[in-house]
Amino acid sequence: MSSLVLAHSKRLFATGSNRLIALQGINQSARSRLYHATAAAAMASPKAIENTEKFMLNTYTRPALVLSHGKGSYVYDTTGREYLDFTAGIAVTALGHSHPEVAAVVADQATKLVHCSNLYHNEWAPTLAQRIVTATTDAYPQGTQGIYAKDDGGARVFFSNSGTEANEGALKFARKYGKHAVATGKLGKAVSEAVHGDPNLKSGLVSFTGGFHGRSMGALSLTANPKYQKPFTPLIPGVVTARYNSIPEMSTFVDERTCGVIVEPIQGEGGIHAAHVDFMRALRRRCDQVGALLIYDEIQCGLGRSGHLWAHHMLPADCSPDIVTMAKPLANGIPIGAILVSPKVSEIIHTGDHGTTFGGNPLACRVGCTVLDHINTPEFLAHVNEAGEVLERELSGLLAPFIGGVVVEQRGTGLLRGVQLSSDPSRLIELARDRGLLLVSAANNTIRLVPPLNTSFADIKKGAAIIGDCVKQLASEQTAA
Ligand SMILES: Cc1ncc(COP(=O)(O)O)c(C=O)c1O
């Protein structure tokens, strides 16, 4: 080992306070195994890690390994070590890594047209928009309201580059909708009187506890987490946060001044919590009552992850949204986001109201078509459901002895699953990584299980077995401590 590498690996451990804390309180052999596995990875690419520390903003804590490639549900680091990837780039690579069809489409489109701006038509943005609209309505024939309304040719799409941007656009559309509703007196007598004809008075936005919508100023203002919000106040005005799944609180917070309400049908970052049907139904009714747009953030739970094309397809038709935002898996890792809006929204959005340089580029949109075509088949969605059931079943057996101890519960739908621990999950995530399984945390001491949607049952079982093994070790460490 060269002295540079040795000095570097020492520094990694010396500066990684989380790592040092995690290393405390575990037995010597586990500690040295962990140290060697992670340090060995660091050896292979000291330059990448050194340059990260030296030249990149310090906004993430990363383990000392450098990923170089992936195949299917596996990724590999620069030492050649293999990891079963139950993170999928945080619910992004739905078709797995290096998917041959995605790779071929990227390569082909790269030789044709990557970008041309929105000053001109391209072949793929309208194709993807049409497929999103058709797939959504076809998969939910019972829908007649919101994005399912048939007026004016039906729903329409705006393309962005990320989930945050999609939400940001949705919030802008809600603001404009509020102004328009006041200006045209379309709100009904009670609401019009309540807002006194002042267009700015109907600009309120409502979000829910545990929700995550992004970190730009608008999206951050609706992401009610003091850790994310506090350093960046003041936030945008007119935002209130009600308790998720509380009908009384929602009914009070959503009022005549509200122009938009954003909610995740299943919260991902918030710890894998699903909205209750009664809550969503009451929310839809309340939005109609006060003339507010109902926005479903399906950036994490949408596009097949729940075992349905959209998570809200598990809800009754009288819960249909006015806007759906999507991103993560839409182009399997090529950045893209989209806002799907109902006719009543599209009729008030005009030229110049919103824009983007990169959004709707032919590369991302063509890949989006490929991904959607794969996800939106009964066989693919059936696999997600079955894989989710296999994961749940395997974990049930393995975790049963630890429920009430280190494990609180497991929950989830399809391949959006979580195991809630009774304490910080970072130690378990390290143990899993050491055994070749990548996991990501979520709120409430939860480890999030979001593998590629086409992960084989054998790999689902393998991942579950590793988690079971890690939970066992965690429990014995906690008993010994
Ligand atoms: C539900 C939800 N909304 C919005 C976002 C933000 O998306 P992005 O990171 O693509 O900007 C995320 C990201 O985790 C998310 O899970």
Short mmCIF file of C-alpha atoms and ligand atoms in Angstrom, two decimals:
data_model
loop_
_atom_site.label_atom_id
_atom_site.label_comp_id
_atom_site.label_asym_id
_atom_site.label_seq_id
_atom_site.Cartn_x
_atom_site.Cartn_y
_atom_site.Cartn_z
CA MET A 1 0.00 0.00 0.00
CA SER A 2 1.54 3.34 -1.00
CA SER A 3 1.96 5.98 1.66
CA LEU A 4 -0.34 8.31 -0.30
CA VAL A 5 -3.10 5.72 -0.31
CA LEU A 6 -2.54 4.86 3.33
CA ALA A 7 -2.63 8.52 4.32
CA HIS A 8 -5.74 8.96 2.26
CA SER A 9 -7.60 6.04 3.72
CA LYS A 10 -6.69 7.18 7.22
CA ARG A 11 -8.05 10.61 6.40
CA LEU A 12 -11.25 9.12 5.11
CA PHE A 13 -11.87 7.46 8.39
CA ALA A 14 -10.59 10.38 10.42
CA THR A 15 -12.89 12.86 8.68
CA GLY A 16 -15.98 10.68 8.39
CA SER A 17 -17.54 11.43 11.76
CA ASN A 18 -20.63 9.39 10.98
CA ARG A 19 -18.45 6.45 10.12
CA LEU A 20 -16.44 6.76 13.32
CA ILE A 21 -19.59 6.95 15.38
CA ALA A 22 -20.94 3.92 13.57
CA LEU A 23 -17.69 2.03 14.16
CA GLN A 24 -17.88 2.63 17.88
CA GLY A 25 -19.63 -0.01 19.89
CA ILE A 26 -19.16 -2.88 17.47
CA ASN A 27 -16.89 -5.78 18.15
CA GLN A 28 -13.31 -5.82 16.91
CA SER A 29 -13.69 -8.49 14.26
CA ALA A 30 -16.77 -6.87 12.72
CA ARG A 31 -15.01 -3.51 12.84
CA SER A 32 -11.91 -4.78 11.09
CA ARG A 33 -13.97 -6.63 8.47
CA LEU A 34 -15.91 -3.48 7.77
CA TYR A 35 -12.74 -1.40 7.74
CA HIS A 36 -11.03 -3.75 5.31
CA ALA A 37 -13.96 -4.07 2.94
CA THR A 38 -14.45 -0.34 2.72
CA ALA A 39 -10.81 0.62 2.82
CA ALA A 40 -10.02 -1.87 0.06
CA ALA A 41 -12.59 -0.16 -2.12
CA ALA A 42 -11.06 3.20 -1.29
CA MET A 43 -7.66 1.95 -2.37
CA ALA A 44 -8.80 1.41 -5.92
CA SER A 45 -9.87 4.94 -6.63
CA PRO A 46 -8.22 7.27 -4.16
CA LYS A 47 -8.17 9.99 -6.78
CA ALA A 48 -11.94 9.95 -7.28
CA ILE A 49 -12.54 10.14 -3.54
CA GLU A 50 -9.82 12.72 -3.03
CA ASN A 51 -11.24 14.90 -5.80
CA THR A 52 -14.72 14.53 -4.36
CA GLU A 53 -13.46 15.81 -1.03
CA LYS A 54 -11.35 18.53 -2.58
CA PHE A 55 -13.48 19.83 -5.43
CA MET A 56 -17.10 18.92 -4.78
CA LEU A 57 -19.48 20.62 -2.40
CA ASN A 58 -19.82 18.62 0.75
CA THR A 59 -23.58 17.97 0.56
CA TYR A 60 -23.51 14.17 0.83
CA THR A 61 -21.83 11.63 3.09
CA ARG A 62 -20.67 8.79 0.88
CA PRO A 63 -19.05 5.46 1.72
CA ALA A 64 -15.45 5.09 0.53
CA LEU A 65 -16.15 3.19 -2.64
CA VAL A 66 -16.42 4.29 -6.24
CA LEU A 67 -18.99 2.69 -8.51
CA SER A 68 -17.83 2.11 -12.04
CA HIS A 69 -20.50 0.06 -13.79
CA GLY A 70 -23.67 -1.93 -13.38
CA LYS A 71 -25.59 -4.76 -14.97
CA GLY A 72 -29.21 -5.54 -14.21
CA SER A 73 -29.75 -5.39 -10.46
CA TYR A 74 -26.02 -5.29 -9.68
CA VAL A 75 -23.41 -2.53 -9.54
CA TYR A 76 -19.64 -2.89 -9.30
CA ASP A 77 -17.01 -0.73 -7.69
CA THR A 78 -13.57 0.03 -9.06
CA THR A 79 -12.08 -2.91 -7.17
CA GLY A 80 -14.50 -5.21 -8.98
CA ARG A 81 -16.61 -5.80 -5.89
CA GLU A 82 -20.24 -6.66 -6.69
CA TYR A 83 -23.26 -5.17 -4.92
CA LEU A 84 -26.89 -6.17 -5.25
CA ASP A 85 -28.54 -2.79 -5.72
CA PHE A 86 -31.69 -2.35 -3.63
CA THR A 87 -31.46 1.42 -4.10
CA ALA A 88 -31.72 1.59 -7.92
CA GLY A 89 -30.21 5.08 -7.73
CA ILE A 90 -33.04 6.01 -5.32
CA ALA A 91 -35.92 4.41 -7.22
CA VAL A 92 -34.62 5.46 -10.64
CA THR A 93 -33.19 2.54 -12.63
CA ALA A 94 -36.47 0.69 -12.95
CA LEU A 95 -35.19 -1.53 -15.76
CA GLY A 96 -31.86 -2.15 -14.04
CA HIS A 97 -28.39 -0.96 -14.99
CA SER A 98 -27.05 -1.07 -18.56
CA HIS A 99 -30.37 -2.27 -19.92
CA PRO A 100 -29.50 -3.34 -23.48
CA GLU A 101 -32.48 -1.65 -25.12
CA VAL A 102 -31.97 1.58 -23.19
CA ALA A 103 -28.26 1.52 -24.07
CA ALA A 104 -29.04 0.96 -27.76
CA VAL A 105 -31.59 3.78 -27.82
CA VAL A 106 -29.18 6.18 -26.08
CA ALA A 107 -26.39 5.27 -28.49
CA ASP A 108 -28.60 5.61 -31.55
CA GLN A 109 -30.20 8.88 -30.52
CA ALA A 110 -26.79 10.30 -29.58
CA THR A 111 -25.77 9.96 -33.22
CA LYS A 112 -28.98 11.70 -34.37
CA LEU A 113 -30.16 14.53 -32.11
CA VAL A 114 -29.51 14.93 -28.41
CA HIS A 115 -30.88 18.42 -27.99
CA CYS A 116 -32.55 21.09 -30.08
CA SER A 117 -34.37 23.25 -27.45
CA ASN A 118 -38.06 23.91 -27.33
CA LEU A 119 -37.80 26.44 -30.15
CA TYR A 120 -38.49 23.53 -32.53
CA HIS A 121 -40.53 20.37 -32.60
CA ASN A 122 -38.68 17.10 -32.15
CA GLU A 123 -39.95 13.60 -32.81
CA TRP A 124 -39.77 12.20 -29.30
CA ALA A 125 -41.25 14.73 -26.84
CA PRO A 126 -44.74 14.59 -28.38
CA THR A 127 -44.45 10.80 -28.76
CA LEU A 128 -43.66 10.39 -25.08
CA ALA A 129 -46.38 12.89 -24.09
CA GLN A 130 -48.92 10.94 -26.12
CA ARG A 131 -47.80 7.64 -24.57
CA ILE A 132 -47.97 9.02 -21.02
CA VAL A 133 -51.48 10.35 -21.57
CA THR A 134 -52.74 7.23 -23.33
CA ALA A 135 -51.09 4.80 -20.91
CA THR A 136 -52.53 6.69 -17.94
CA THR A 137 -56.09 6.87 -19.23
CA ASP A 138 -56.09 3.33 -20.66
CA ALA A 139 -54.87 1.90 -17.35
CA TYR A 140 -57.67 3.64 -15.44
CA PRO A 141 -60.87 3.49 -17.51
CA GLN A 142 -63.00 4.34 -14.47
CA GLY A 143 -61.41 7.82 -14.27
CA THR A 144 -63.55 10.70 -15.50
CA GLN A 145 -62.33 13.67 -13.47
CA GLY A 146 -59.13 15.71 -13.19
CA ILE A 147 -56.47 14.31 -15.53
CA TYR A 148 -59.06 11.78 -16.76
CA ALA A 149 -61.55 14.43 -17.92
CA LYS A 150 -62.10 14.21 -21.66
CA ASP A 151 -62.74 17.96 -22.24
CA ASP A 152 -60.54 19.83 -24.64
CA GLY A 153 -58.73 16.71 -25.89
CA GLY A 154 -57.84 15.43 -22.42
CA ALA A 155 -54.66 15.67 -20.34
CA ARG A 156 -51.41 17.26 -21.50
CA VAL A 157 -47.74 17.07 -20.55
CA PHE A 158 -44.92 19.53 -19.82
CA PHE A 159 -41.40 18.05 -19.68
CA SER A 160 -38.80 19.11 -17.11
CA ASN A 161 -35.42 17.66 -16.12
CA SER A 162 -36.06 16.42 -12.59
CA GLY A 163 -38.72 15.77 -10.01
CA THR A 164 -38.11 19.03 -8.21
CA GLU A 165 -38.59 20.95 -11.43
CA ALA A 166 -41.78 19.06 -12.18
CA ASN A 167 -43.16 20.04 -8.77
CA GLU A 168 -41.98 23.60 -9.19
CA GLY A 169 -43.91 23.82 -12.46
CA ALA A 170 -47.00 22.27 -10.85
CA LEU A 171 -46.91 24.89 -8.08
CA LYS A 172 -46.67 27.67 -10.66
CA PHE A 173 -49.64 26.23 -12.53
CA ALA A 174 -51.63 26.15 -9.28
CA ARG A 175 -50.78 29.79 -8.59
CA LYS A 176 -51.91 30.77 -12.07
CA TYR A 177 -55.06 28.68 -11.70
CA GLY A 178 -55.87 30.52 -8.46
CA LYS A 179 -55.46 33.92 -10.11
CA HIS A 180 -57.48 32.88 -13.12
CA ALA A 181 -60.28 31.46 -10.98
CA VAL A 182 -60.56 34.71 -9.04
CA ALA A 183 -60.35 36.89 -12.14
CA THR A 184 -63.05 34.98 -13.99
CA GLY A 185 -65.31 34.58 -10.97
CA LYS A 186 -65.45 30.82 -11.62
CA LEU A 187 -65.23 29.99 -7.97
CA GLY A 188 -68.80 30.22 -6.88
CA LYS A 189 -70.27 32.90 -4.63
CA ALA A 190 -68.91 31.79 -1.26
CA VAL A 191 -65.35 31.42 -2.46
CA SER A 192 -65.41 34.64 -4.49
CA GLU A 193 -66.60 36.58 -1.48
CA ALA A 194 -63.96 34.98 0.72
CA VAL A 195 -61.13 36.09 -1.56
CA HIS A 196 -62.69 39.55 -2.09
CA GLY A 197 -61.78 39.55 -5.77
CA ASP A 198 -58.09 39.97 -4.89
CA PRO A 199 -56.24 37.60 -7.27
CA ASN A 200 -53.30 37.19 -4.91
CA LEU A 201 -55.46 36.03 -2.07
CA LYS A 202 -56.01 32.68 -3.75
CA SER A 203 -52.34 31.75 -3.78
CA GLY A 204 -52.10 29.44 -0.77
CA LEU A 205 -50.38 26.06 -1.09
CA VAL A 206 -50.83 23.09 1.22
CA SER A 207 -48.53 20.12 1.78
CA PHE A 208 -48.39 17.33 4.35
CA THR A 209 -46.06 16.18 7.10
CA GLY A 210 -43.59 13.52 6.00
CA GLY A 211 -43.82 14.62 2.37
CA PHE A 212 -40.79 15.27 0.21
CA HIS A 213 -41.12 17.40 -2.90
CA GLY A 214 -37.60 18.67 -3.63
CA ARG A 215 -35.21 21.37 -2.52
CA SER A 216 -35.73 24.37 -4.80
CA MET A 217 -37.33 27.28 -2.94
CA GLY A 218 -40.91 26.40 -3.92
CA ALA A 219 -40.58 22.63 -3.54
CA LEU A 220 -38.57 23.09 -0.32
CA SER A 221 -41.26 25.33 1.12
CA LEU A 222 -43.68 22.42 0.73
CA THR A 223 -41.23 19.88 2.16
CA ALA A 224 -41.96 20.32 5.84
CA ASN A 225 -38.68 19.09 7.28
CA PRO A 226 -36.87 21.59 9.52
CA LYS A 227 -33.52 19.96 8.67
CA TYR A 228 -33.98 20.90 5.01
CA GLN A 229 -35.87 24.16 5.48
CA LYS A 230 -34.28 25.96 8.42
CA PRO A 231 -30.96 27.02 6.87
CA PHE A 232 -32.78 28.55 3.90
CA THR A 233 -35.60 30.59 5.36
CA PRO A 234 -37.49 32.71 4.49
CA LEU A 235 -39.45 30.23 2.43
CA ILE A 236 -42.04 31.19 -0.17
CA PRO A 237 -45.12 32.75 1.40
CA GLY A 238 -48.56 31.22 1.58
CA VAL A 239 -47.56 27.63 2.40
CA VAL A 240 -49.04 25.58 5.21
CA THR A 241 -48.43 21.96 6.16
CA ALA A 242 -51.17 19.74 7.54
CA ARG A 243 -50.82 16.32 9.15
CA TYR A 244 -50.72 13.48 6.59
CA ASN A 245 -53.88 11.37 6.78
CA SER A 246 -55.63 13.79 9.17
CA ILE A 247 -58.99 14.69 7.64
CA PRO A 248 -59.89 17.33 10.26
CA GLU A 249 -56.56 19.12 9.90
CA MET A 250 -56.66 18.98 6.11
CA SER A 251 -60.21 20.39 6.10
CA THR A 252 -59.07 23.36 8.19
CA PHE A 253 -55.86 24.05 6.29
CA VAL A 254 -57.30 23.74 2.79
CA ASP A 255 -59.58 26.78 2.47
CA GLU A 256 -60.84 29.31 -0.05
CA ARG A 257 -57.44 30.90 -0.27
CA THR A 258 -55.80 27.65 -1.33
CA CYS A 259 -54.90 27.34 -5.00
CA GLY A 260 -53.05 24.01 -4.81
CA VAL A 261 -52.49 20.99 -2.57
CA ILE A 262 -49.58 18.58 -3.11
CA VAL A 263 -49.48 15.07 -1.69
CA GLU A 264 -47.65 11.80 -2.27
CA PRO A 265 -50.12 8.89 -2.51
CA ILE A 266 -47.30 6.83 -0.93
CA GLN A 267 -44.53 8.74 0.83
CA GLY A 268 -41.05 7.50 -0.04
CA GLU A 269 -38.49 9.69 1.74
CA GLY A 270 -41.00 10.04 4.58
CA GLY A 271 -40.59 6.36 5.47
CA ILE A 272 -42.95 4.44 3.11
CA HIS A 273 -46.35 5.56 4.37
CA ALA A 274 -49.48 5.30 2.25
CA ALA A 275 -52.31 7.81 2.26
CA HIS A 276 -55.62 6.41 3.50
CA VAL A 277 -58.45 6.12 0.99
CA ASP A 278 -60.81 8.15 3.20
CA PHE A 279 -58.22 10.88 3.50
CA MET A 280 -57.65 11.10 -0.25
CA ARG A 281 -61.36 11.11 -0.95
CA ALA A 282 -61.94 13.89 1.58
CA LEU A 283 -59.00 15.80 0.14
CA ARG A 284 -60.38 15.58 -3.39
CA ARG A 285 -63.79 16.76 -2.18
CA ARG A 286 -62.31 19.64 -0.20
CA CYS A 287 -60.22 20.78 -3.19
CA ASP A 288 -63.36 20.80 -5.35
CA GLN A 289 -65.25 22.69 -2.66
CA VAL A 290 -62.69 25.50 -2.42
CA GLY A 291 -61.56 25.48 -6.07
CA ALA A 292 -57.99 24.25 -5.45
CA LEU A 293 -55.91 21.99 -7.69
CA LEU A 294 -55.01 18.58 -6.32
CA ILE A 295 -51.43 17.61 -7.24
CA TYR A 296 -50.20 14.04 -6.80
CA ASP A 297 -46.43 13.83 -6.48
CA GLU A 298 -45.78 10.37 -7.97
CA ILE A 299 -42.09 11.03 -8.51
CA GLN A 300 -41.10 8.12 -6.29
CA CYS A 301 -44.23 6.00 -6.00
CA GLY A 302 -45.32 6.28 -9.65
CA LEU A 303 -44.45 4.55 -12.91
CA GLY A 304 -44.81 0.97 -11.77
CA ARG A 305 -43.09 1.07 -8.40
CA SER A 306 -46.31 0.37 -6.49
CA GLY A 307 -47.16 -2.53 -8.82
CA HIS A 308 -49.59 -0.25 -10.68
CA LEU A 309 -48.73 2.28 -13.37
CA TRP A 310 -49.59 5.04 -10.87
CA ALA A 311 -49.96 4.60 -7.14
CA HIS A 312 -53.24 6.51 -7.31
CA HIS A 313 -54.63 3.75 -9.52
CA MET A 314 -55.10 1.85 -6.26
CA LEU A 315 -57.56 4.56 -5.19
CA PRO A 316 -61.19 4.95 -6.25
CA ALA A 317 -62.02 7.21 -9.21
CA ASP A 318 -63.37 10.00 -6.98
CA CYS A 319 -59.80 10.60 -5.81
CA SER A 320 -58.42 11.51 -9.25
CA PRO A 321 -55.87 14.35 -9.31
CA ASP A 322 -55.72 17.52 -11.42
CA ILE A 323 -51.95 17.20 -11.83
CA VAL A 324 -49.48 14.31 -11.55
CA THR A 325 -45.74 14.94 -11.30
CA MET A 326 -43.26 12.24 -12.29
CA ALA A 327 -39.52 11.87 -12.82
CA LYS A 328 -37.13 9.30 -11.33
CA PRO A 329 -37.59 6.11 -13.44
CA LEU A 330 -39.08 7.76 -16.52
CA ALA A 331 -35.85 7.52 -18.53
CA ASN A 332 -34.07 4.92 -16.36
CA GLY A 333 -31.47 7.45 -15.16
CA ILE A 334 -31.29 9.91 -18.04
CA PRO A 335 -32.55 13.09 -16.33
CA ILE A 336 -36.19 13.86 -17.06
CA GLY A 337 -39.33 14.96 -15.25
CA ALA A 338 -42.87 15.62 -16.39
CA ILE A 339 -46.06 17.32 -15.30
CA LEU A 340 -49.29 15.69 -16.44
CA VAL A 341 -52.14 18.20 -16.22
CA SER A 342 -55.90 18.08 -16.61
CA PRO A 343 -57.74 20.05 -19.30
CA LYS A 344 -58.81 22.68 -16.77
CA VAL A 345 -55.14 23.40 -16.08
CA SER A 346 -53.93 23.28 -19.68
CA GLU A 347 -56.58 25.77 -20.75
CA ILE A 348 -55.06 28.47 -18.50
CA ILE A 349 -51.39 27.86 -19.32
CA HIS A 350 -50.24 29.82 -22.34
CA THR A 351 -47.12 30.55 -24.37
CA GLY A 352 -44.41 31.98 -22.15
CA ASP A 353 -45.98 30.87 -18.86
CA HIS A 354 -43.31 28.25 -18.30
CA GLY A 355 -40.16 27.09 -20.07
CA THR A 356 -36.98 25.05 -19.99
CA THR A 357 -33.84 24.70 -22.10
CA PHE A 358 -33.27 20.96 -21.69
CA GLY A 359 -36.77 19.69 -20.87
CA GLY A 360 -38.34 17.58 -23.62
CA ASN A 361 -35.04 16.85 -25.34
CA PRO A 362 -35.22 13.99 -27.85
CA LEU A 363 -32.66 11.81 -26.05
CA ALA A 364 -34.43 11.69 -22.68
CA CYS A 365 -37.87 11.49 -24.30
CA ARG A 366 -36.93 8.62 -26.59
CA VAL A 367 -35.53 6.69 -23.64
CA GLY A 368 -38.73 7.59 -21.76
CA CYS A 369 -40.75 5.90 -24.51
CA THR A 370 -38.66 2.73 -24.17
CA VAL A 371 -39.02 2.68 -20.38
CA LEU A 372 -42.74 3.34 -20.43
CA ASP A 373 -43.30 0.64 -23.04
CA HIS A 374 -41.54 -1.85 -20.75
CA ILE A 375 -43.22 -0.79 -17.51
CA ASN A 376 -46.72 -0.44 -18.85
CA THR A 377 -47.46 -4.08 -19.58
CA PRO A 378 -49.57 -6.38 -17.40
CA GLU A 379 -46.67 -8.87 -17.20
CA PHE A 380 -44.18 -6.29 -15.97
CA LEU A 381 -46.55 -4.86 -13.35
CA ALA A 382 -47.50 -8.39 -12.27
CA HIS A 383 -43.80 -9.10 -11.73
CA VAL A 384 -43.45 -5.99 -9.54
CA ASN A 385 -46.41 -7.08 -7.44
CA GLU A 386 -45.17 -10.63 -7.13
CA ALA A 387 -41.60 -9.54 -6.36
CA GLY A 388 -43.00 -7.24 -3.66
CA GLU A 389 -44.94 -10.17 -2.19
CA VAL A 390 -41.85 -12.40 -2.27
CA LEU A 391 -39.84 -9.70 -0.50
CA GLU A 392 -42.54 -9.22 2.12
CA ARG A 393 -42.90 -12.96 2.69
CA GLU A 394 -39.17 -13.61 2.96
CA LEU A 395 -38.68 -10.68 5.32
CA SER A 396 -41.68 -11.67 7.46
CA GLY A 397 -40.00 -14.94 8.37
CA LEU A 398 -36.55 -13.48 8.83
CA LEU A 399 -37.62 -10.44 10.83
CA ALA A 400 -40.27 -12.08 13.02
CA PRO A 401 -37.87 -12.84 15.93
CA PHE A 402 -36.75 -9.21 16.00
CA ILE A 403 -40.13 -7.43 15.88
CA GLY A 404 -40.50 -5.39 19.05
CA GLY A 405 -36.69 -5.38 19.36
CA VAL A 406 -34.44 -3.91 16.69
CA VAL A 407 -37.27 -4.07 14.13
CA VAL A 408 -40.51 -2.13 14.45
CA GLU A 409 -42.26 -3.36 11.29
CA GLN A 410 -42.00 -3.79 7.55
CA ARG A 411 -44.46 -2.11 5.22
CA GLY A 412 -44.98 -1.09 1.61
CA THR A 413 -46.55 -1.89 -1.72
CA GLY A 414 -45.02 -3.48 -4.80
CA LEU A 415 -41.30 -2.72 -4.76
CA LEU A 416 -41.62 0.41 -2.64
CA ARG A 417 -41.00 -1.19 0.72
CA GLY A 418 -39.49 -0.23 4.05
CA VAL A 419 -38.24 -1.90 7.18
CA GLN A 420 -38.55 0.39 10.17
CA LEU A 421 -35.92 -0.16 12.85
CA SER A 422 -36.10 1.00 16.44
CA SER A 423 -32.97 3.12 15.99
CA ASP A 424 -30.84 4.82 13.35
CA PRO A 425 -30.52 2.46 10.35
CA SER A 426 -27.05 3.61 9.27
CA ARG A 427 -25.31 0.70 11.03
CA LEU A 428 -27.54 -1.81 9.27
CA ILE A 429 -26.90 -0.12 5.94
CA GLU A 430 -23.15 -0.48 6.54
CA LEU A 431 -23.48 -4.12 7.51
CA ALA A 432 -25.47 -4.78 4.33
CA ARG A 433 -22.97 -2.97 2.15
CA ASP A 434 -20.22 -5.02 3.72
CA ARG A 435 -22.14 -8.11 2.60
CA GLY A 436 -22.65 -6.76 -0.91
CA LEU A 437 -26.13 -5.24 -0.66
CA LEU A 438 -26.84 -1.53 -1.19
CA LEU A 439 -29.66 0.01 0.85
CA VAL A 440 -30.88 3.57 1.36
CA SER A 441 -32.52 5.08 4.42
CA ALA A 442 -35.76 7.04 4.74
CA ALA A 443 -37.34 8.94 7.63
CA ASN A 444 -38.45 7.23 10.86
CA ASN A 445 -35.40 4.95 11.12
CA THR A 446 -36.53 3.17 8.00
CA ILE A 447 -34.46 1.34 5.41
CA ARG A 448 -36.01 1.73 2.00
CA LEU A 449 -36.11 -1.23 -0.36
CA VAL A 450 -36.43 0.03 -3.93
CA PRO A 451 -34.62 -2.44 -6.22
CA PRO A 452 -34.95 -2.28 -10.01
CA LEU A 453 -38.50 -3.28 -10.86
CA ASN A 454 -37.36 -6.24 -12.96
CA THR A 455 -35.18 -7.76 -10.22
CA SER A 456 -35.48 -11.54 -10.31
CA PHE A 457 -37.20 -13.41 -7.48
CA ALA A 458 -33.87 -15.12 -6.74
CA ASP A 459 -32.17 -11.75 -6.22
CA ILE A 460 -35.12 -10.47 -4.16
CA LYS A 461 -34.69 -13.53 -1.91
CA LYS A 462 -30.93 -13.00 -1.78
CA GLY A 463 -31.39 -9.37 -0.71
CA ALA A 464 -33.93 -10.39 1.93
CA ALA A 465 -31.53 -13.03 3.30
CA ILE A 466 -28.74 -10.45 3.62
CA ILE A 467 -31.09 -8.06 5.42
CA GLY A 468 -32.14 -10.86 7.77
CA ASP A 469 -28.49 -11.66 8.48
CA CYS A 470 -27.69 -7.99 9.15
CA VAL A 471 -30.67 -7.58 11.47
CA LYS A 472 -29.47 -10.62 13.39
CA GLN A 473 -26.02 -9.14 13.77
CA LEU A 474 -27.44 -5.75 14.74
CA ALA A 475 -29.53 -7.39 17.44
CA SER A 476 -26.54 -9.29 18.84
CA GLU A 477 -24.40 -6.13 18.79
CA GLN A 478 -27.10 -4.24 20.67
CA THR A 479 -27.40 -7.04 23.23
CA ALA A 480 -23.63 -7.05 23.70
CA ALA A 481 -23.37 -3.27 24.05
C1 LIG B 1 -41.71 12.23 -3.92
C2 LIG B 1 -40.55 13.02 -4.45
N1 LIG B 1 -40.77 14.24 -4.97
C3 LIG B 1 -39.78 14.98 -5.46
C4 LIG B 1 -38.48 14.55 -5.43
C5 LIG B 1 -37.38 15.39 -6.01
O1 LIG B 1 -36.99 14.83 -7.22
P1 LIG B 1 -35.54 15.14 -7.86
O2 LIG B 1 -34.53 14.67 -6.89
O3 LIG B 1 -35.55 14.41 -9.17
O4 LIG B 1 -35.48 16.62 -8.08
C6 LIG B 1 -38.20 13.30 -4.88
C7 LIG B 1 -36.81 12.82 -4.79
O5 LIG B 1 -36.47 11.98 -4.02
C8 LIG B 1 -39.26 12.53 -4.37
O6 LIG B 1 -39.04 11.32 -3.83
#
